[in-house]
Amino acid sequence: MAEAVAVEEKEPLFSKKNRQLLKDPLDDHNPITIQVLGICSALAITTQVKNAVVMTISVMFVMMAGNVIVSLMRNGIPDRIRIIVQLVIVAALVILVDQVLKAFVYDVSKQLSVFVGLIITNCIIMGRLEAFALANKPWPSLLDGFGNAIGYGWVLVAVAVVREIFGAGKLFGIQIIPDAFYDIGYMNNNMVILPPMALIIVGIIIWIQRSKNTALIESH
Amino acid sequence: MKFIKNIFDSVRPNFEKGGKLEKYWPVLDGFETLMFVPGHATSKGSHIRDGIDLKRTMVTVILALLPCLLFGMYNTGYQHFVAVGQEATFMEMFLYGALKVLPIVIVSYGVGLGIEFLFCIKNGHSIQEGFLVSGMLIPLIMPVEVPLWMVAVATAFAVVFGKEVFGGTGMNILNPALTARAFLFFAYPTKMSGNSVWVSTDGIQTVDGFTGATALGNAVEQGMAGIPPYMDAIIGTIPGSIGETSVLACILGAILLIYSGIGSWRVMLSMLIGGYVMGMLFNAWGANSYMEIPAHHQLMLGGFFFGMVFMATDPVSASQTNTGKWIYGFFCGLLGIMIRVFNPAYPEGIMMAILFMNVMAPMIDHYVIQGNINKRLKRVKAVA
């Protein structure tokens, strides 16, 4: 027993297992494309890349901090009220994020509107707290939170890039489709701005992902 | 004909297993079965084959669509010359319309078949003829002034997301042609609604009093006073999408479809009843001038008949059970008129209603079948 503990203490910060924690959520266990969690925010706030990036950073902060705090408290939280404890922690962090956004990027905060508050109910965060932080040490929990936030974020940004380019002809608010295109009859696609098209874009990402990563295809 | 067959025979070895172009077998197969009746014989299972295969079904629908297409060409020209106030003979009108409509048809077929071929080659399927009808339906439900690249984008979207992602011909949940139209309607509303897209003017000065609005567009604003006379609406000399204006042409198509057994008369009849019931309800309500349009007149406007004959009856996306067809058709008509009147922003409520009912059709079938099972179970228990 003593030996086992000693071995664990010697484990390097980025051991293979820990690197796996970072890598898995990007592809094999991506929260959006594989677990299909956090879809509502992915559909709602991806009309502009800027919003998607801000949302990703917010979620990343809440997820990493929440994971670490819950992980530190994991031995003290009574099982029966653990959901409430997790909610309180996440809610406190989200209020922090909300205030920071309002103070420094007010316009983005306005556009994200209710979806900042809804980070509390983002299934990815609760999922990671329940599934990982409650049973693991702070450092792996931090990595896990970071990995999942990145996994969530790249899908968000990818969707937002497509939607902003085809919906508004812009990227980060800068026009990238030249005026000459509009002169010869090109038009922005309003459908891309609507949530259904975001769902279809997520579907395309899942399609591409599965055609590359055949391990994900169900056998039936 | 013999020499075409010789060509196929001479190139076939290249495409067969082990040949240089083995991968492109579906392309050859597709063209060959388009030209000749396939010589495939049944090797096991049932040996009774109906002469009517998918291809002949599709060709029959195309035949049924011809009156709409031809009338659409004529009407495009007619509307143009009326709008610019010029005299023209019948042939001039028809030729003008044909020149406007044919490019849309070609783009629709070119893009749609191209994508379908790609998917077939990639998946190694033989090419199905499912797109033959969709490719004809798409141009007929477009405004004449729609840019060709939009037709191409919408067709690509409809074929990939309306059909191929679900498994190709016969597996689609939504009607591909309506998917294309709905896509354009939401993606580029300025080119799919309003007053400037239904009549092609070629930039020529129009006569005084010309608005270019469709009958439904006028009905929203002026009610009964704005819609064309009953006979015009039936013959179809009114502005609208290319092939949808003529009730008469649609009925000709309907007769062929019903006679050949390809289109379901249950869907058509129940949809007509559904639309009529809703129209009567609105007449009784009469809250605004739109609602006061007589039900029988309401049904002659817009795409109601075209949707009823060619869209709702799509054998894949409609309900499969007979009882289900009655329910499905009834609600197509009911919801179509309801959406049209309640929400003037969606003048083409029929499109929305049919797409909505396409999604509901499997559920209707499920409950019809369950109901039947329960009924028969009860009978068994009563005997036992």
Coordinates of C-alpha atoms in Angstrom, one line a residue:
Chain A
M1 CA 0.0 0.0 0.0
A2 CA 2.7 2.4 0.9
E3 CA 4.5 1.5 -2.2
A4 CA 1.5 2.3 -4.4
V5 CA 1.2 5.7 -2.8
A6 CA 4.8 6.4 -3.4
V7 CA 4.5 5.5 -7.1
E8 CA 1.5 7.8 -7.5
E9 CA 3.4 10.7 -5.9
K10 CA 6.2 10.2 -8.4
E11 CA 3.8 10.4 -11.3
P12 CA 5.0 13.2 -13.6
L13 CA 2.6 16.2 -14.2
F14 CA 2.1 15.2 -17.9
S15 CA 2.1 11.5 -17.6
K16 CA 0.6 9.4 -20.4
K17 CA -2.7 9.2 -18.4
N18 CA -2.8 12.9 -17.8
R19 CA -2.1 13.6 -21.5
Q20 CA -4.9 11.3 -22.3
L21 CA -7.2 13.5 -20.1
L22 CA -6.3 16.4 -22.3
K23 CA -6.5 14.6 -25.7
D24 CA -9.6 12.5 -25.3
P25 CA -12.2 15.2 -25.1
L26 CA -10.8 16.7 -28.4
D27 CA -11.9 13.8 -30.5
D28 CA -12.8 10.4 -29.0
H29 CA -14.9 11.8 -26.2
N30 CA -15.8 15.2 -27.5
P31 CA -18.5 16.7 -25.3
I32 CA -20.5 18.1 -28.2
T33 CA -20.0 15.7 -31.1
I34 CA -19.8 12.4 -29.2
Q35 CA -21.6 13.0 -25.9
V36 CA -24.0 15.5 -27.5
L37 CA -24.0 17.8 -24.5
G38 CA -24.0 21.5 -24.3
I39 CA -25.8 21.7 -27.6
C40 CA -28.1 24.6 -26.7
S41 CA -25.3 27.1 -26.3
A42 CA -23.5 25.7 -29.3
L43 CA -26.6 26.5 -31.4
A44 CA -27.4 29.8 -29.7
I45 CA -24.2 31.8 -29.5
T46 CA -22.3 30.7 -32.6
T47 CA -23.4 33.3 -35.0
Q48 CA -20.2 35.2 -34.5
V49 CA -16.7 33.9 -33.8
K50 CA -16.1 36.5 -31.2
N51 CA -19.0 35.3 -29.1
A52 CA -18.0 31.7 -29.5
V53 CA -14.5 32.5 -28.3
V54 CA -15.7 34.5 -25.3
M55 CA -18.1 31.7 -24.4
T56 CA -15.4 29.1 -24.7
I57 CA -13.1 31.1 -22.3
S58 CA -16.0 31.5 -19.9
V59 CA -16.8 27.9 -19.9
M60 CA -13.2 27.0 -19.6
F61 CA -12.8 29.1 -16.5
V62 CA -15.9 27.7 -14.8
M63 CA -15.1 24.2 -15.7
M64 CA -11.5 24.3 -14.6
A65 CA -12.1 26.2 -11.4
G66 CA -15.2 24.1 -10.6
N67 CA -13.4 20.9 -11.2
V68 CA -10.6 21.9 -8.9
I69 CA -12.8 23.1 -6.1
V70 CA -15.1 20.1 -6.2
S71 CA -12.0 17.8 -6.4
L72 CA -10.5 19.5 -3.3
M73 CA -13.8 19.1 -1.4
R74 CA -14.6 15.6 -2.8
N75 CA -13.9 13.9 0.5
G76 CA -16.0 16.3 2.5
I77 CA -19.1 16.5 0.4
P78 CA -21.9 14.3 1.7
D79 CA -23.2 12.1 -1.1
R80 CA -26.8 13.0 -0.7
I81 CA -26.4 16.8 -1.3
R82 CA -23.5 16.7 -3.7
I83 CA -25.6 18.1 -6.6
I84 CA -26.6 21.1 -4.6
V85 CA -23.0 21.7 -3.5
Q86 CA -21.8 21.4 -7.1
L87 CA -24.5 23.8 -8.2
V88 CA -23.6 26.4 -5.6
I89 CA -20.0 26.2 -6.7
V90 CA -20.7 26.5 -10.4
A91 CA -23.3 29.3 -9.8
A92 CA -20.8 31.3 -7.8
L93 CA -18.2 30.9 -10.6
V94 CA -20.7 31.9 -13.2
I95 CA -21.7 35.0 -11.4
L96 CA -18.0 35.9 -11.3
V97 CA -17.7 35.4 -15.1
D98 CA -20.9 37.3 -15.7
Q99 CA -19.6 40.3 -13.8
V100 CA -16.3 40.2 -15.5
L101 CA -17.9 40.1 -18.9
K102 CA -20.3 42.9 -18.1
A103 CA -17.3 45.0 -16.9
F104 CA -14.9 44.4 -19.8
V105 CA -16.8 43.2 -22.9
Y106 CA -20.2 44.7 -22.4
D107 CA -21.4 44.2 -26.0
V108 CA -20.5 40.6 -26.1
S109 CA -22.1 40.1 -22.7
K110 CA -25.3 41.7 -24.2
Q111 CA -25.2 39.3 -27.1
L112 CA -24.6 36.2 -25.0
S113 CA -27.4 37.4 -22.8
V114 CA -29.0 34.6 -20.9
F115 CA -26.5 32.0 -22.1
V116 CA -23.9 33.2 -19.7
G117 CA -26.2 32.4 -16.8
L118 CA -27.1 29.2 -18.5
I119 CA -23.5 28.0 -18.2
I120 CA -24.7 26.8 -14.7
T121 CA -26.9 24.3 -16.4
N122 CA -24.4 23.4 -19.1
C123 CA -24.5 19.6 -19.0
I124 CA -20.8 19.3 -19.8
I125 CA -19.9 21.1 -16.6
M126 CA -22.2 19.1 -14.3
G127 CA -21.1 16.0 -16.2
R128 CA -17.4 16.6 -15.6
L129 CA -18.0 17.4 -11.9
E130 CA -20.1 14.3 -11.3
A131 CA -18.1 11.9 -13.5
F132 CA -14.5 13.1 -12.9
A133 CA -13.8 15.7 -10.2
L134 CA -15.7 13.9 -7.5
A135 CA -13.4 10.9 -7.8
N136 CA -10.1 12.4 -8.8
K137 CA -7.3 14.6 -7.5
P138 CA -7.2 18.3 -8.2
W139 CA -4.4 18.2 -10.9
P140 CA -6.1 15.6 -13.1
S141 CA -9.4 17.4 -12.6
L142 CA -7.8 20.6 -13.8
L143 CA -6.5 18.9 -16.9
D144 CA -9.8 17.2 -17.5
G145 CA -11.6 20.5 -17.2
F146 CA -9.2 22.2 -19.6
G147 CA -9.4 19.3 -22.1
N148 CA -13.2 19.3 -22.1
A149 CA -13.4 23.0 -22.4
I150 CA -11.1 22.9 -25.5
G151 CA -13.1 20.0 -26.9
Y152 CA -16.3 22.1 -26.4
G153 CA -14.5 25.2 -27.7
W154 CA -13.1 24.0 -31.0
V155 CA -16.5 22.8 -32.1
L156 CA -18.1 26.1 -31.1
V157 CA -15.5 28.1 -33.0
A158 CA -15.7 25.8 -36.0
V159 CA -19.4 26.2 -36.2
A160 CA -19.1 30.0 -35.6
V161 CA -16.5 30.4 -38.4
V162 CA -18.8 28.7 -40.9
R163 CA -21.9 30.7 -39.7
E164 CA -20.1 34.0 -39.6
I165 CA -18.5 33.6 -43.1
F166 CA -21.7 32.4 -44.9
G167 CA -24.2 34.3 -42.8
A168 CA -22.5 37.7 -42.6
G169 CA -19.5 37.5 -44.9
K170 CA -17.3 38.4 -42.0
L171 CA -14.8 36.8 -39.6
F172 CA -14.2 38.4 -36.2
G173 CA -16.4 41.3 -37.4
I174 CA -14.1 42.0 -40.4
Q175 CA -15.6 41.6 -43.9
I176 CA -13.8 38.9 -45.7
I177 CA -16.1 38.3 -48.7
P178 CA -15.2 41.0 -51.1
D179 CA -17.8 43.5 -52.3
A180 CA -17.2 42.3 -55.9
F181 CA -18.9 39.1 -55.0
Y182 CA -22.0 40.9 -53.7
D183 CA -22.0 43.0 -56.9
I184 CA -22.3 40.0 -59.1
G185 CA -25.2 38.6 -57.1
Y186 CA -23.8 36.8 -54.2
M187 CA -26.0 37.1 -51.0
N188 CA -25.5 36.3 -47.4
N189 CA -27.3 33.1 -46.4
N190 CA -29.9 33.9 -43.7
M191 CA -30.5 30.3 -43.0
V192 CA -27.0 29.9 -41.6
I193 CA -27.9 32.5 -39.0
L194 CA -30.9 30.5 -37.8
P195 CA -30.3 27.8 -35.2
P196 CA -31.4 24.9 -37.4
M197 CA -28.4 25.4 -39.7
A198 CA -26.1 25.4 -36.7
L199 CA -27.5 22.0 -35.8
I200 CA -26.8 20.9 -39.4
I201 CA -23.3 22.2 -39.2
V202 CA -22.7 20.3 -36.0
G203 CA -24.1 17.3 -37.9
I204 CA -21.5 17.8 -40.7
I205 CA -18.7 18.0 -38.1
I206 CA -19.9 14.7 -36.6
W207 CA -20.1 13.3 -40.1
I208 CA -16.6 14.2 -41.0
Q209 CA -15.3 13.1 -37.6
R210 CA -16.8 9.7 -37.9
S211 CA -15.7 9.2 -41.4
K212 CA -12.1 9.8 -40.2
N213 CA -12.3 8.1 -36.9
T214 CA -13.9 4.7 -37.7
A215 CA -13.7 3.5 -34.1
L216 CA -16.6 5.8 -33.4
I217 CA -19.0 4.1 -35.7
E218 CA -21.5 1.9 -33.9
S219 CA -21.5 -1.7 -35.0
H220 CA -25.2 -2.2 -35.6
Chain B
M1 CA -31.3 1.8 -80.9
K2 CA -29.0 -1.1 -81.9
F3 CA -25.9 1.0 -82.1
I4 CA -26.5 2.4 -78.6
K5 CA -26.7 -1.1 -77.3
N6 CA -23.5 -1.9 -79.2
I7 CA -21.7 1.0 -77.5
F8 CA -22.8 -0.2 -74.1
D9 CA -21.7 -3.8 -74.9
S10 CA -18.3 -2.6 -76.1
V11 CA -17.5 -0.5 -73.0
R12 CA -19.0 -2.8 -70.4
P13 CA -15.9 -5.0 -69.9
N14 CA -14.0 -2.0 -68.7
F15 CA -16.6 -1.4 -65.9
E16 CA -17.1 -4.9 -64.8
K17 CA -15.2 -6.5 -61.8
G18 CA -11.5 -6.3 -62.5
G19 CA -11.9 -3.8 -65.3
K20 CA -10.0 -0.5 -65.4
L21 CA -13.1 1.6 -64.5
E22 CA -14.6 -0.8 -62.0
K23 CA -15.3 2.1 -59.6
Y24 CA -17.6 3.8 -62.1
W25 CA -19.8 0.8 -62.6
P26 CA -22.8 2.6 -61.1
V27 CA -22.5 5.3 -63.8
L28 CA -22.6 2.8 -66.6
D29 CA -25.4 0.9 -64.9
G30 CA -27.3 4.1 -64.4
F31 CA -27.0 5.2 -68.1
E32 CA -27.7 1.7 -69.4
T33 CA -30.9 1.2 -67.3
L34 CA -32.0 4.7 -68.4
M35 CA -31.8 3.6 -72.0
F36 CA -32.9 0.0 -71.8
V37 CA -35.2 -2.1 -69.7
P38 CA -32.9 -3.9 -67.3
G39 CA -32.3 -7.5 -68.0
H40 CA -31.9 -8.5 -64.3
A41 CA -33.7 -11.7 -63.5
T42 CA -34.8 -12.6 -60.0
S43 CA -32.5 -15.3 -58.6
K44 CA -34.2 -16.2 -55.3
G45 CA -37.2 -15.4 -53.3
S46 CA -40.3 -14.1 -55.0
H47 CA -40.4 -14.6 -58.7
I48 CA -43.3 -12.4 -59.5
R49 CA -42.1 -9.0 -60.7
D50 CA -44.3 -6.1 -61.5
G51 CA -43.5 -4.5 -64.8
I52 CA -43.5 -1.1 -63.1
D53 CA -40.1 -0.5 -61.6
L54 CA -38.8 2.7 -60.0
K55 CA -37.8 4.1 -63.3
R56 CA -41.2 3.7 -64.9
T57 CA -42.8 5.2 -61.8
M58 CA -40.6 8.2 -62.1
V59 CA -41.1 8.6 -65.8
T60 CA -44.9 8.5 -65.2
V61 CA -44.6 11.3 -62.7
I62 CA -42.5 13.3 -65.1
L63 CA -45.2 12.9 -67.7
A64 CA -47.8 14.1 -65.2
L65 CA -45.6 17.1 -64.6
L66 CA -45.4 18.0 -68.3
P67 CA -48.6 20.0 -68.4
C68 CA -47.4 22.1 -65.5
L69 CA -44.0 22.6 -67.0
L70 CA -45.4 23.6 -70.4
F71 CA -48.0 25.8 -69.0
G72 CA -45.4 27.3 -66.7
M73 CA -43.3 28.2 -69.7
Y74 CA -46.2 29.8 -71.4
N75 CA -47.3 31.7 -68.3
T76 CA -43.8 33.0 -67.7
G77 CA -43.9 34.6 -71.1
Y78 CA -47.5 35.7 -70.8
Q79 CA -46.7 37.5 -67.5
H80 CA -43.7 39.1 -68.9
F81 CA -45.5 40.6 -71.9
V82 CA -48.4 41.7 -69.9
A83 CA -46.1 43.4 -67.4
V84 CA -44.2 45.3 -70.0
G85 CA -47.3 46.1 -72.0
Q86 CA -46.3 44.5 -75.3
E87 CA -48.3 42.4 -77.7
A88 CA -47.0 38.9 -78.4
T89 CA -48.1 35.8 -80.1
F90 CA -48.6 32.5 -78.3
M91 CA -45.3 31.1 -79.6
E92 CA -43.3 34.2 -78.6
M93 CA -44.6 33.9 -75.1
F94 CA -43.9 30.2 -74.9
L95 CA -40.4 30.6 -76.3
Y96 CA -39.6 33.5 -74.0
G97 CA -40.8 31.4 -71.0
A98 CA -38.9 28.3 -72.2
L99 CA -35.7 30.3 -72.4
K100 CA -36.2 31.5 -68.8
V101 CA -37.3 28.1 -67.4
L102 CA -34.9 25.7 -69.1
P103 CA -31.7 27.0 -67.5
I104 CA -33.3 26.4 -64.1
V105 CA -34.3 22.9 -65.1
I106 CA -30.8 22.2 -66.4
V107 CA -29.1 23.5 -63.3
S108 CA -31.4 21.5 -61.0
Y109 CA -30.8 18.3 -62.9
G110 CA -27.1 18.9 -63.4
V111 CA -26.3 19.6 -59.7
G112 CA -28.7 17.0 -58.3
L113 CA -27.7 14.1 -60.6
G114 CA -24.0 15.0 -60.2
I115 CA -24.2 14.7 -56.4
E116 CA -26.3 11.6 -56.6
F117 CA -23.7 10.0 -59.0
L118 CA -20.9 11.0 -56.6
F119 CA -22.6 9.3 -53.6
C120 CA -23.4 6.2 -55.6
I121 CA -19.8 5.8 -56.9
K122 CA -18.5 6.4 -53.4
N123 CA -20.8 3.9 -51.8
G124 CA -20.8 1.5 -54.7
H125 CA -24.6 1.6 -55.0
S126 CA -26.3 1.4 -58.3
I127 CA -27.8 4.7 -59.3
Q128 CA -31.5 5.1 -58.4
E129 CA -33.8 7.3 -60.4
G130 CA -35.1 9.1 -57.4
F131 CA -33.8 12.4 -58.5
L132 CA -35.5 12.4 -61.8
V133 CA -38.7 13.7 -60.3
S134 CA -37.2 16.0 -57.7
G135 CA -35.1 17.6 -60.4
M136 CA -38.2 18.4 -62.3
L137 CA -40.2 19.5 -59.2
I138 CA -37.5 21.9 -58.0
P139 CA -37.7 24.3 -61.0
L140 CA -41.5 24.2 -61.0
I141 CA -41.6 25.6 -57.5
M142 CA -39.1 28.4 -58.0
P143 CA -39.9 32.0 -58.8
V144 CA -38.8 32.6 -62.4
E145 CA -36.3 35.3 -61.4
V146 CA -34.4 33.1 -58.9
P147 CA -30.6 33.3 -59.5
L148 CA -29.3 30.0 -60.9
W149 CA -26.5 29.7 -58.3
M150 CA -29.2 29.7 -55.6
V151 CA -31.0 26.9 -57.4
A152 CA -27.7 25.0 -57.4
V153 CA -27.0 25.6 -53.7
A154 CA -30.6 24.6 -52.8
T155 CA -30.5 21.5 -54.9
A156 CA -27.2 20.4 -53.4
F157 CA -28.5 21.1 -49.9
A158 CA -31.7 19.1 -50.6
V159 CA -30.0 16.1 -52.1
V160 CA -27.3 15.9 -49.4
F161 CA -29.3 16.8 -46.3
G162 CA -32.8 15.9 -47.5
K163 CA -31.9 12.5 -48.9
E164 CA -28.3 11.2 -48.9
V165 CA -27.7 11.5 -45.2
F166 CA -30.8 9.4 -44.6
G167 CA -29.6 6.7 -47.0
G168 CA -30.6 7.9 -50.4
T169 CA -33.6 7.3 -52.6
G170 CA -36.5 5.9 -50.7
M171 CA -35.1 6.6 -47.3
N172 CA -35.8 10.3 -47.1
I173 CA -37.9 11.8 -44.3
L174 CA -38.6 15.1 -46.1
N175 CA -39.6 15.7 -49.6
P176 CA -36.4 16.8 -51.3
A177 CA -37.9 19.3 -53.7
L178 CA -39.7 21.1 -50.8
T179 CA -36.5 20.9 -48.8
A180 CA -34.8 22.8 -51.5
R181 CA -37.6 25.4 -51.6
A182 CA -37.7 25.8 -47.8
F183 CA -33.9 26.2 -47.7
L184 CA -34.1 29.0 -50.2
F185 CA -37.1 30.6 -48.5
F186 CA -35.2 30.9 -45.3
A187 CA -31.7 31.5 -46.7
Y188 CA -32.5 34.1 -49.3
P189 CA -36.0 35.5 -48.5
T190 CA -35.6 38.5 -50.8
K191 CA -35.3 36.2 -53.8
M192 CA -38.0 33.9 -52.8
S193 CA -40.8 36.2 -51.7
G194 CA -42.0 39.8 -52.2
N195 CA -43.1 41.4 -55.4
S196 CA -40.0 41.5 -57.6
V197 CA -39.3 37.8 -58.3
W198 CA -42.4 36.3 -59.7
V199 CA -42.5 38.1 -63.1
S200 CA -39.5 38.5 -65.3
T201 CA -39.3 42.0 -66.7
D202 CA -35.7 42.0 -68.0
G203 CA -35.4 45.5 -66.7
I204 CA -37.9 46.8 -69.2
Q205 CA -40.2 49.6 -67.9
T206 CA -43.4 48.0 -66.7
V207 CA -46.9 49.3 -67.4
D208 CA -48.7 51.5 -64.8
G209 CA -50.4 49.6 -62.0
F210 CA -48.1 46.6 -62.3
T211 CA -47.0 45.3 -58.9
G212 CA -45.7 41.8 -59.7
A213 CA -47.3 40.5 -56.5
T214 CA -48.7 37.0 -56.3
A215 CA -52.3 36.4 -55.7
L216 CA -51.6 35.5 -52.1
G217 CA -49.4 38.5 -51.6
N218 CA -52.3 40.7 -52.7
A219 CA -54.8 38.7 -50.6
V220 CA -52.9 39.6 -47.5
E221 CA -53.3 43.3 -48.2
Q222 CA -56.6 43.6 -49.9
G223 CA -58.5 40.4 -49.3
M224 CA -61.1 39.5 -51.9
A225 CA -60.4 42.7 -53.9
G226 CA -56.8 41.7 -54.5
I227 CA -57.1 38.2 -55.8
P228 CA -57.6 37.2 -59.4
P229 CA -60.9 36.0 -60.7
Y230 CA -61.9 32.4 -60.2
M231 CA -61.3 31.3 -63.8
D232 CA -57.9 33.0 -64.1
A233 CA -56.8 31.2 -60.9
I234 CA -58.0 27.9 -62.3
I235 CA -56.4 28.3 -65.7
G236 CA -53.3 29.8 -64.1
T237 CA -52.6 33.0 -65.9
I238 CA -51.5 34.7 -62.6
P239 CA -48.0 35.4 -61.2
G240 CA -46.5 32.7 -59.0
S241 CA -43.8 30.0 -58.9
I242 CA -43.2 28.7 -62.4
G243 CA -45.3 25.5 -62.4
E244 CA -47.8 26.0 -59.6
T245 CA -50.2 28.6 -61.0
S246 CA -52.4 26.4 -63.1
V247 CA -55.0 24.3 -61.3
L248 CA -56.0 22.8 -64.6
A249 CA -52.5 21.5 -65.4
C250 CA -52.2 20.1 -61.9
I251 CA -55.6 18.3 -62.4
L252 CA -54.3 16.8 -65.7
G253 CA -51.3 15.5 -63.8
A254 CA -53.5 14.2 -61.0
I255 CA -55.6 12.2 -63.4
L256 CA -52.6 10.5 -64.8
L257 CA -51.2 9.8 -61.4
I258 CA -54.4 8.4 -60.0
Y259 CA -55.2 6.4 -63.2
S260 CA -51.7 4.8 -63.1
G261 CA -52.0 4.3 -59.3
I262 CA -48.8 6.1 -58.6
G263 CA -50.2 9.1 -56.7
S264 CA -52.5 8.3 -53.8
W265 CA -56.0 9.6 -54.4
R266 CA -56.6 9.3 -50.6
V267 CA -53.9 11.9 -49.9
M268 CA -55.2 14.2 -52.6
L269 CA -58.8 13.9 -51.6
S270 CA -58.2 14.3 -47.9
M271 CA -55.9 17.2 -48.5
L272 CA -58.6 18.9 -50.6
I273 CA -61.1 18.3 -47.8
G274 CA -58.7 19.5 -45.1
G275 CA -58.1 22.7 -47.0
Y276 CA -61.7 23.3 -47.7
V277 CA -62.7 22.7 -44.1
M278 CA -60.1 25.2 -42.9
G279 CA -61.3 27.7 -45.5
M280 CA -64.9 27.3 -44.4
L281 CA -63.9 27.8 -40.8
F282 CA -62.1 31.0 -41.7
N283 CA -65.2 32.1 -43.7
A284 CA -67.3 31.6 -40.6
W285 CA -64.8 33.4 -38.4
G286 CA -64.2 36.3 -40.9
A287 CA -61.9 38.3 -38.6
N288 CA -60.2 40.0 -41.5
S289 CA -60.6 40.4 -45.2
Y290 CA -58.2 37.5 -45.9
M291 CA -60.4 35.1 -44.0
E292 CA -63.4 36.2 -46.0
I293 CA -62.0 34.8 -49.3
P294 CA -64.4 31.9 -50.1
A295 CA -63.0 28.5 -49.3
H296 CA -63.3 27.2 -52.9
H297 CA -61.5 30.3 -54.2
Q298 CA -58.8 30.1 -51.5
L299 CA -57.9 26.6 -52.7
M300 CA -57.3 27.7 -56.2
L301 CA -54.6 30.2 -55.2
G302 CA -50.9 29.6 -54.5
G303 CA -49.4 26.2 -54.5
F304 CA -52.3 24.3 -53.0
F305 CA -53.1 22.1 -56.0
F306 CA -49.5 21.7 -57.0
G307 CA -48.5 20.7 -53.5
M308 CA -51.6 18.4 -53.2
V309 CA -50.9 16.5 -56.4
F310 CA -47.2 16.3 -56.6
M311 CA -45.7 17.0 -53.2
A312 CA -48.0 15.5 -50.5
T313 CA -48.4 12.3 -52.5
D314 CA -44.6 11.6 -52.6
P315 CA -44.8 7.9 -51.8
V316 CA -41.7 7.9 -49.6
S317 CA -42.3 10.8 -47.3
A318 CA -46.1 10.5 -47.0
S319 CA -47.9 8.1 -44.6
Q320 CA -47.8 4.5 -45.8
T321 CA -51.1 3.1 -44.3
N322 CA -54.4 3.9 -45.9
T323 CA -55.9 5.4 -42.7
G324 CA -52.7 7.3 -42.2
K325 CA -53.0 8.8 -45.6
W326 CA -56.4 10.2 -44.8
I327 CA -55.1 11.8 -41.6
Y328 CA -51.8 13.0 -43.2
G329 CA -53.6 14.5 -46.2
F330 CA -56.3 16.2 -44.1
F331 CA -53.7 17.9 -41.9
C332 CA -51.6 18.9 -44.9
G333 CA -54.6 20.9 -46.3
L334 CA -55.8 22.2 -42.9
L335 CA -52.4 23.4 -41.8
G336 CA -51.5 24.8 -45.2
I337 CA -54.4 27.1 -45.3
M338 CA -54.0 27.9 -41.6
I339 CA -50.4 29.0 -41.9
R340 CA -51.1 30.9 -45.1
V341 CA -53.9 33.0 -43.5
F342 CA -52.5 33.4 -39.9
N343 CA -49.0 34.3 -40.9
P344 CA -48.8 36.5 -43.9
A345 CA -45.0 36.4 -43.7
Y346 CA -45.3 32.8 -44.9
P347 CA -47.6 33.1 -47.9
E348 CA -46.6 29.6 -49.0
G349 CA -48.1 27.8 -46.0
I350 CA -48.6 24.6 -48.1
M351 CA -44.8 24.1 -48.3
M352 CA -44.5 24.4 -44.5
A353 CA -47.6 22.2 -43.9
I354 CA -46.4 19.4 -46.1
L355 CA -42.9 19.4 -44.7
F356 CA -44.3 19.4 -41.2
M357 CA -46.6 16.5 -42.0
N358 CA -43.7 14.6 -43.7
V359 CA -42.1 14.6 -40.3
M360 CA -45.3 13.5 -38.6
A361 CA -46.1 10.8 -41.1
P362 CA -44.1 8.0 -39.4
M363 CA -45.8 8.8 -36.1
I364 CA -49.3 8.7 -37.7
D365 CA -48.4 5.3 -39.2
H366 CA -47.2 4.0 -35.9
Y367 CA -50.4 4.8 -34.2
V368 CA -52.5 3.5 -37.0
I369 CA -50.7 0.2 -36.9
Q370 CA -50.8 0.0 -33.1
G371 CA -54.5 0.7 -33.2
N372 CA -55.0 -2.1 -35.7
I373 CA -53.0 -4.5 -33.5
N374 CA -55.0 -3.6 -30.4
K375 CA -58.2 -4.0 -32.3
R376 CA -57.3 -7.5 -33.5
L377 CA -55.9 -8.5 -30.1
K378 CA -59.2 -7.6 -28.5
R379 CA -61.0 -9.7 -31.1
V380 CA -58.7 -12.7 -30.2
K381 CA -59.3 -12.2 -26.5
A382 CA -63.1 -12.0 -27.1
V383 CA -63.1 -15.3 -28.8
A384 CA -60.8 -16.9 -26.2

